[in-house]
XYZ file of C-alpha atoms in Angstrom:
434
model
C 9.769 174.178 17.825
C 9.620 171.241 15.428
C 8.846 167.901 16.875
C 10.762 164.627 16.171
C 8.527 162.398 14.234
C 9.953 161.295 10.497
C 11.820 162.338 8.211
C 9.575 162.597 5.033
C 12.618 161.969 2.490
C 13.555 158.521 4.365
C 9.814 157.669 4.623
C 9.250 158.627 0.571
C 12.402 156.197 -0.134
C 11.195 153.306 2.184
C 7.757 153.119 0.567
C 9.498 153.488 -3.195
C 11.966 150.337 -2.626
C 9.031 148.132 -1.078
C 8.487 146.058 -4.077
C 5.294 145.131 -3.072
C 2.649 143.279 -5.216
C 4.615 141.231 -8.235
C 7.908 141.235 -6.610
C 8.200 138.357 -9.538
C 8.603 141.297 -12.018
C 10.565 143.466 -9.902
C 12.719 140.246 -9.744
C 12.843 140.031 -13.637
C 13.246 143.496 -14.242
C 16.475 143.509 -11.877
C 18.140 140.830 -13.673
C 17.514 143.060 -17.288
C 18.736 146.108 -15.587
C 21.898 144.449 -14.328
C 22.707 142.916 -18.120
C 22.383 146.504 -19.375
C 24.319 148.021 -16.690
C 27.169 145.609 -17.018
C 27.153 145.708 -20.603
C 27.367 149.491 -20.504
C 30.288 149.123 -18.167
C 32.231 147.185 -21.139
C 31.248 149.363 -23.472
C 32.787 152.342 -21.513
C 35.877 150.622 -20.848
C 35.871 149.727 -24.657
C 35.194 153.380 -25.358
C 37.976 154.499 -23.050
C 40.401 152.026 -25.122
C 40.788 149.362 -22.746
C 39.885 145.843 -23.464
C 36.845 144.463 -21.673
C 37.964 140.822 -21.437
C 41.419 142.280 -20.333
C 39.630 144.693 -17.417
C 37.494 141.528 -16.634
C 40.267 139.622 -16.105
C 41.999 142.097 -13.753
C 39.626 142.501 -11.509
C 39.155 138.737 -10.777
C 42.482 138.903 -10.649
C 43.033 141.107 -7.820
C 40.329 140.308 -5.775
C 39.062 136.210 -6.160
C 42.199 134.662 -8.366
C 44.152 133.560 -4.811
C 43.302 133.259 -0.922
C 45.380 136.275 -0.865
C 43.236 138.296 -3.030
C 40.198 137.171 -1.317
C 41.844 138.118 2.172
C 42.055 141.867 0.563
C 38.493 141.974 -0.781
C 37.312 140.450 2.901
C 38.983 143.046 4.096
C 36.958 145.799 2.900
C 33.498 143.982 3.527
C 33.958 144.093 7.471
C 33.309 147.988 7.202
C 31.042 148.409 4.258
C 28.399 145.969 5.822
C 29.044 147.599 9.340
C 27.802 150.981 7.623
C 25.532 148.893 5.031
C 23.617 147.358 8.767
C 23.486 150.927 10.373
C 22.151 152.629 7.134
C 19.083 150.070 7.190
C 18.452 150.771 10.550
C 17.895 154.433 10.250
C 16.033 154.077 7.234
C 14.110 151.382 8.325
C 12.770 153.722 10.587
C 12.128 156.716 7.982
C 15.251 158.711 9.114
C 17.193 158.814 5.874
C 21.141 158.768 7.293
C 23.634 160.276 4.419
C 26.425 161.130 7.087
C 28.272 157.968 7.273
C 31.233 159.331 5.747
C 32.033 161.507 8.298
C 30.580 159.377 11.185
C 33.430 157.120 9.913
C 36.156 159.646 10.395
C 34.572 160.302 13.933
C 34.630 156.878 14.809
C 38.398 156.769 14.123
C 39.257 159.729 15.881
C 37.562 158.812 19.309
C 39.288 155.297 18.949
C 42.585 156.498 17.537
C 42.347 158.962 21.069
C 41.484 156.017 23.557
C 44.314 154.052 21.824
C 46.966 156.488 21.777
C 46.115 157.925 25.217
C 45.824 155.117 27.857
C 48.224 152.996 28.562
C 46.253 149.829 29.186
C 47.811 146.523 28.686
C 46.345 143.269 26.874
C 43.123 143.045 24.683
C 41.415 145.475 26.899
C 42.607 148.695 25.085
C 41.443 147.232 21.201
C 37.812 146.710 23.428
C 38.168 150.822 25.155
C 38.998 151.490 21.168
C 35.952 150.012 19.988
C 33.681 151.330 22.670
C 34.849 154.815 22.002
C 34.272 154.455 18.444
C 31.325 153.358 18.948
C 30.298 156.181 21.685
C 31.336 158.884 19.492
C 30.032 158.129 16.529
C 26.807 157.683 18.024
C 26.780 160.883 19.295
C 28.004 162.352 16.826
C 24.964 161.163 14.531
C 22.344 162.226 17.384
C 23.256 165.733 16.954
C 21.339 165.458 13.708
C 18.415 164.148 15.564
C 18.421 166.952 18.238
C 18.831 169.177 15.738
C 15.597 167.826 13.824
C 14.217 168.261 17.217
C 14.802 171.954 18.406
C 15.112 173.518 15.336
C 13.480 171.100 12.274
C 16.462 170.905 10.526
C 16.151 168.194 8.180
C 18.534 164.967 8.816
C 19.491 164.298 5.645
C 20.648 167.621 5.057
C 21.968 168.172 8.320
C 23.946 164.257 8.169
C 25.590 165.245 5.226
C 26.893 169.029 6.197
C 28.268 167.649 9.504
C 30.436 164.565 7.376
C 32.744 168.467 5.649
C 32.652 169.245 9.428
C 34.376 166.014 10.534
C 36.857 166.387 7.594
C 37.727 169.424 9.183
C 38.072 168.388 12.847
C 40.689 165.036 11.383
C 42.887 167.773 9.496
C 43.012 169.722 12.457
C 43.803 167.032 15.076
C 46.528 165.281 12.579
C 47.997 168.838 12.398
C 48.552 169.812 15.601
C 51.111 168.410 17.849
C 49.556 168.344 21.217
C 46.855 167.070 20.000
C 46.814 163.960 17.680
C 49.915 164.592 15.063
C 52.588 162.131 14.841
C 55.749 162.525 17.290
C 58.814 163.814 15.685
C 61.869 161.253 15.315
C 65.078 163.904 15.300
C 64.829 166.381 12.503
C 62.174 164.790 10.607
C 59.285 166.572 8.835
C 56.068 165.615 10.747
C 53.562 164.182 8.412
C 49.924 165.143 8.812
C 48.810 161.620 10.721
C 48.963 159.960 14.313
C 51.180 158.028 15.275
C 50.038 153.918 14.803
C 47.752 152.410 17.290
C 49.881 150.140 20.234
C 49.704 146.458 18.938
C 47.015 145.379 21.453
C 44.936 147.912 20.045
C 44.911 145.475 16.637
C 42.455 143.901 15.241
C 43.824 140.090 15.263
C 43.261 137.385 11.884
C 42.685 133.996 10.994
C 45.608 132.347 9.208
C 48.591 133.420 7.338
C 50.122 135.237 4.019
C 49.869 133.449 1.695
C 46.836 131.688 2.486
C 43.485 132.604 3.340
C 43.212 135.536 6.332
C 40.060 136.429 7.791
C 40.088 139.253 10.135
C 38.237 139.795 13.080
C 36.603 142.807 12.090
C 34.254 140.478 9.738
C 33.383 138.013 12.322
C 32.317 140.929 14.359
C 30.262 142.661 11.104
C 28.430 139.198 10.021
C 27.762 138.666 14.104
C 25.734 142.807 14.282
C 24.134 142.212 11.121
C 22.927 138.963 11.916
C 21.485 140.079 15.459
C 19.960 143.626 13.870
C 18.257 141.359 11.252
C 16.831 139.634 14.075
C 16.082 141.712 16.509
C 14.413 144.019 13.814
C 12.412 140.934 12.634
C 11.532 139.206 15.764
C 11.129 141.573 18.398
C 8.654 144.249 19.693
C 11.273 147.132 19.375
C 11.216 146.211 15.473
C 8.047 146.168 15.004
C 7.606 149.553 16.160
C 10.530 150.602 14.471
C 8.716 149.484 10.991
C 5.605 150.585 12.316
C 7.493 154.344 12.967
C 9.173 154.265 9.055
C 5.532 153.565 7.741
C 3.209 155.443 9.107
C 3.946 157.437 12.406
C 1.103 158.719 12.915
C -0.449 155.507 13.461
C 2.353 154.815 15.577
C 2.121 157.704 18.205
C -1.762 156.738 18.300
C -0.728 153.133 19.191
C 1.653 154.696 22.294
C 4.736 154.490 20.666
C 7.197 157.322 21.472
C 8.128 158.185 18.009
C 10.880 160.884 18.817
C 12.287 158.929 20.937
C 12.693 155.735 18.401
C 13.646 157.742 15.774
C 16.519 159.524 17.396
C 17.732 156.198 18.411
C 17.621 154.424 15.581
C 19.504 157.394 13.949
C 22.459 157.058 16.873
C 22.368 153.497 16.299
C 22.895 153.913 12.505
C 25.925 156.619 13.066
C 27.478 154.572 16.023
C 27.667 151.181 13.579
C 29.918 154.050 10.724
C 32.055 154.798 14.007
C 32.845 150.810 14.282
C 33.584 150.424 10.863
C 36.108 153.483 11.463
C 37.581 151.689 14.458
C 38.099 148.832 11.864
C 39.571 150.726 9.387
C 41.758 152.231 12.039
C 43.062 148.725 13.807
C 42.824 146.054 10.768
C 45.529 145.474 8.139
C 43.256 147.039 5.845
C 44.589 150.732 6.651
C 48.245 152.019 8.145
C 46.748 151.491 11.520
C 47.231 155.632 11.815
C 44.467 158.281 12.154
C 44.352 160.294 8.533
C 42.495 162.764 6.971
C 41.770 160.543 3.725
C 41.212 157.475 5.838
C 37.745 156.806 5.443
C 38.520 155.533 1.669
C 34.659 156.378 0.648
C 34.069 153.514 2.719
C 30.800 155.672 4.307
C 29.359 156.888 0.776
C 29.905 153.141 -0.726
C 28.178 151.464 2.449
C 25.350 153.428 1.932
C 24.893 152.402 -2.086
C 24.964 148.939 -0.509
C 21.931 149.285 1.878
C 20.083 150.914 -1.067
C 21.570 148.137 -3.233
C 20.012 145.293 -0.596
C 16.683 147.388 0.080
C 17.244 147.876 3.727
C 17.602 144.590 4.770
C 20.487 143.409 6.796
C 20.654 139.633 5.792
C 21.104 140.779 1.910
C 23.544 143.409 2.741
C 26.310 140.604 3.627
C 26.771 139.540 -0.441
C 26.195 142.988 -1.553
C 29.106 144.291 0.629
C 31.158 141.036 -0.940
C 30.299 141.919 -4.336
C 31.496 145.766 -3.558
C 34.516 144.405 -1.502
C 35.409 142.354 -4.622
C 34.555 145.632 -7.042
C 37.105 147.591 -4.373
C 39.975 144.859 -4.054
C 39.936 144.412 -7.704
C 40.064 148.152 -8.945
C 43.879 148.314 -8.411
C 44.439 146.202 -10.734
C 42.932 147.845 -13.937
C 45.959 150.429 -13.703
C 47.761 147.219 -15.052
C 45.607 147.475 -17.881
C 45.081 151.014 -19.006
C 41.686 150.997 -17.618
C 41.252 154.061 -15.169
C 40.282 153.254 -11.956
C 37.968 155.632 -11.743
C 35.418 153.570 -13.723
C 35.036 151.216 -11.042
C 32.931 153.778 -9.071
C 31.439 154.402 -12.496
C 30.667 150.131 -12.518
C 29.496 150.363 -9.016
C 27.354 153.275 -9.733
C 25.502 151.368 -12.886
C 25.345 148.513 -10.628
C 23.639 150.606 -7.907
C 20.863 152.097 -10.066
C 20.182 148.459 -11.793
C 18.887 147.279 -8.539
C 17.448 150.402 -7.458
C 15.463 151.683 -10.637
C 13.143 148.255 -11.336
C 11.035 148.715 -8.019
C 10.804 152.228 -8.180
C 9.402 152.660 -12.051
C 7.283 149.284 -11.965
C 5.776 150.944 -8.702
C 5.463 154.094 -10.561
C 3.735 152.046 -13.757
C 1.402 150.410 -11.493
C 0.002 153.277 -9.937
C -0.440 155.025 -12.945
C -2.208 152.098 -14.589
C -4.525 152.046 -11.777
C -5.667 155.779 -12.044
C -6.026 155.116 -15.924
C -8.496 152.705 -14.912
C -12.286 153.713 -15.012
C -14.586 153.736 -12.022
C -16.859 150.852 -12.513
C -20.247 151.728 -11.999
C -22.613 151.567 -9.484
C -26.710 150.279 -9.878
C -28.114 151.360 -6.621
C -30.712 149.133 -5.382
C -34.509 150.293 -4.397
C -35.000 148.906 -0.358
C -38.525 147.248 0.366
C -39.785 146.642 3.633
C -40.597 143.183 5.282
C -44.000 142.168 4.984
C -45.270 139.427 7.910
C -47.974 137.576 6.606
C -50.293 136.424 8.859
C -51.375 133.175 8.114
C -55.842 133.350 6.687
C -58.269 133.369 9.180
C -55.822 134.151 12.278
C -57.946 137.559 13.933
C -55.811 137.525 16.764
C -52.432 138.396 14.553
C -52.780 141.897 12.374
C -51.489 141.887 9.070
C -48.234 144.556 8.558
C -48.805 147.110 5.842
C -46.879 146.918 2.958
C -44.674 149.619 1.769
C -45.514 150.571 -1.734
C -42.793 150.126 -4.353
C -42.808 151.615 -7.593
C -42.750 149.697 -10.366
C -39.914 150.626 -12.452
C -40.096 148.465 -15.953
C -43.838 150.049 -16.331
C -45.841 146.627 -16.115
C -49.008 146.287 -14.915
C -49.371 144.897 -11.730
C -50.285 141.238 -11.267
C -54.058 140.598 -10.100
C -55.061 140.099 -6.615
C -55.227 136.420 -5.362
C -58.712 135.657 -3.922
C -57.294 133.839 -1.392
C -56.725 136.749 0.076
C -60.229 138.261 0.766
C -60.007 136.661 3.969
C -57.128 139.494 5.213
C -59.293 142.216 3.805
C -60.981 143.025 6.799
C -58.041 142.741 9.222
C -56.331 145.372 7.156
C -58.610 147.689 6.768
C -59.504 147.761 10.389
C -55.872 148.345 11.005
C -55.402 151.409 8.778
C -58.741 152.473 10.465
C -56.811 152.750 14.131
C -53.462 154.385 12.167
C -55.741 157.140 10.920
């Protein structure tokens, strides 16, 4: 039976994107890597025959160029930093999460459930629909951990089979009737979805169309990551947690129940993907219905953004607005001839730009420092303290001194005569050692 303590892949990845030492020249190198990988992505859409300046201009378009376009690209940061926070978490504590994909689709399902199965009035049943999301998700995700537990399956192996698994169990419940499928209207052909989430069951915004909307769902996604920066940076359960991802075993020898904490952070992580699937399931930025394609890659992409912002919460929030705008703006290279496509293949240059510099420069540096040779060593010959008895003093014996060899060869320097008064003494003292 394996015990819970770390996942070794999640541990390997925190140490790797620790810059460390000369974070100055991780800094540098970041800022090259992005110029390449941005002028790569024009050269590909060049390539592809598209125009650059055109594609350029199309994405600004459709995702900064109005409040309207910025309301979209808002839109689709709520969830990405709600996955971006959890994914930190778990890897924060060396449990490497890959299963927010289908922790999304979980998170839906339990809410879409809750919402479509109680009849509770007011703003009660969008907090029941949250809640469940939350719930399920989160338990969904600690299956992995239990599973690490009784049987040493690995997590991030075990995260990402389960995300085909909760594909499955959406097509099934949007296909059958008495489960989650939509209700027939007369004759019509049922369509594999639920039916839309009661109104109070909505997520609510700020302001109108055409001007600038802000949903709930990112108030509440700024509000967790704010508080998980927090409490992971100010408080005694984060400190473990850090102490858990770096080295556990110094952990469990400082009392800290590393099973335990890594289980949880791992729930944690999965129930945050389950919120961002109640968001996708009651904000404007979906049909409001439970589908199997919901999830939009919403769980892979809030993943590239923790890895993008190094685990830390704070720097997730304008990573998951630069991906927001990447996402908002990517319908409208169609316009252009551009295939959509390449935006994942923008966001994917993007992704290893800020994830490559720490990685090789830490890489380079330890390899520099086992080219280096061992400096050596002179060892030093000890000598024992000598008292010396001040001349003419009978009452005080003078200490032997230890003989040290002479090791440049010269002859030894001639006795003082000063000292014939200690003669005596001495030899009457290496008279009672013998």
């Amino acid at each position: 039976m394996a015990t819970l303590g770390i996942d070794g892949t999640g541990q390997r990845l925190l140490r790797r994107l620790n810059p460390g030492p000369g974070g100055w020249q991780v800094g540098l190198a970041t800022v090259a890597t992005v110029g390449v990988a941005l002028g790569l992505s024009a050269l590909l859409i060049a390539v592809t025959g598209g125009s650059p300046t055109a594609s350029t201009k199309a994405l600004y378009q459709g995702s900064m160029a109005t409040p309207a376009a910025w309301s979209t690209s808002l839109l689709y940061v709520a969830p990405l930093l709600l996955v971006a926070v959890g994914a930190c978490v778990s890897a924060r504590s060396g449990f490497f999460n890959i299963g927010q994909e289908g922790q999304v689709l979980i998170g839906a399902l339990a809410g879409a459930w809750v919402g479509l199965r109680l009849a509770v009035p007011g703003p009660l049943l969008l907090v029941l629909v949250l809640l469940a999301s939350v719930v399920g998700a989160g338990v969904w995700a600690g299956l992995s951990a239990l599973m690490y537990r009784f049987r040493g399956v690995n997590v991030v192996v075990s995260t990402m089979l389960m995300t085909f698994l909760a594909q499955q169990l959406i097509s099934f419940a949007v296909n059958t009737p008495w489960l989650l499928q939509e209700s027939r209207l007369g004759r019509g052909t049922l369509s594999p979805q639920s039916n839309p989430v009661p109104e109070n069951a909505r997520l609510a915004s700020l302001g109108e169309y055409p001007n600038l909307q802000i949903n709930g769902g990112l108030v509440l996604a700024v509000v967790v990551a704010v508080v998980l920066a927090l409490v992971m940076a100010r408080t005694r359960w984060g400190f473990r947690l850090k102490m858990v991802g770096l080295n556990p075993a110094a952990a469990r020898h400082a009392g800290v129940r590393v099973g335990a904490l890594g289980g949880i952070a791992l729930a944690i992580s999965g129930a945050l993907a389950g919120l961002a699937g109640a968001l996708l399931l009651t904000s404007p930025v979906g049909t409001n219905r439970l589908q199997p394609g919901m999830s939009l890659n919403i769980g892979w992409d809030g993943l590239l953004v923790a890895l993008v912002a190094r685990n830390n919460p704070l720097l997730a929030i304008p990573v998951a607005v630069l991906f927001g705008v990447l996402r908002a703006g990517g319908s409208f290279l169609a316009a252009t001839g551009v295939p959509s496509f390449l935006v994942d293949v923008v966001k994917a240059l993007l992704v290893l730009a800020f994830v490559a510099p720490p990685v090789v420069i830490g890489m380079l540096r330890r390899r520099r420092l086992a080219d280096q040779p061992a400096t050596p060593t002179t060892p030093t010959t000890p000598t024992a303290a000598v008292a010396s008895p001040e001349p003419g003093d009978p009452s005080v014996p003078a200490t032997p001194t230890a003989s040290v060899p002479n090791p440049r060869g010269t002859a030894p320097e001639p006795a003082d005569p000063g000292d014939a008064g200690t003669a005596g003494t001495k030899d009457a003292m290496e008279g009672r050692l013998a």
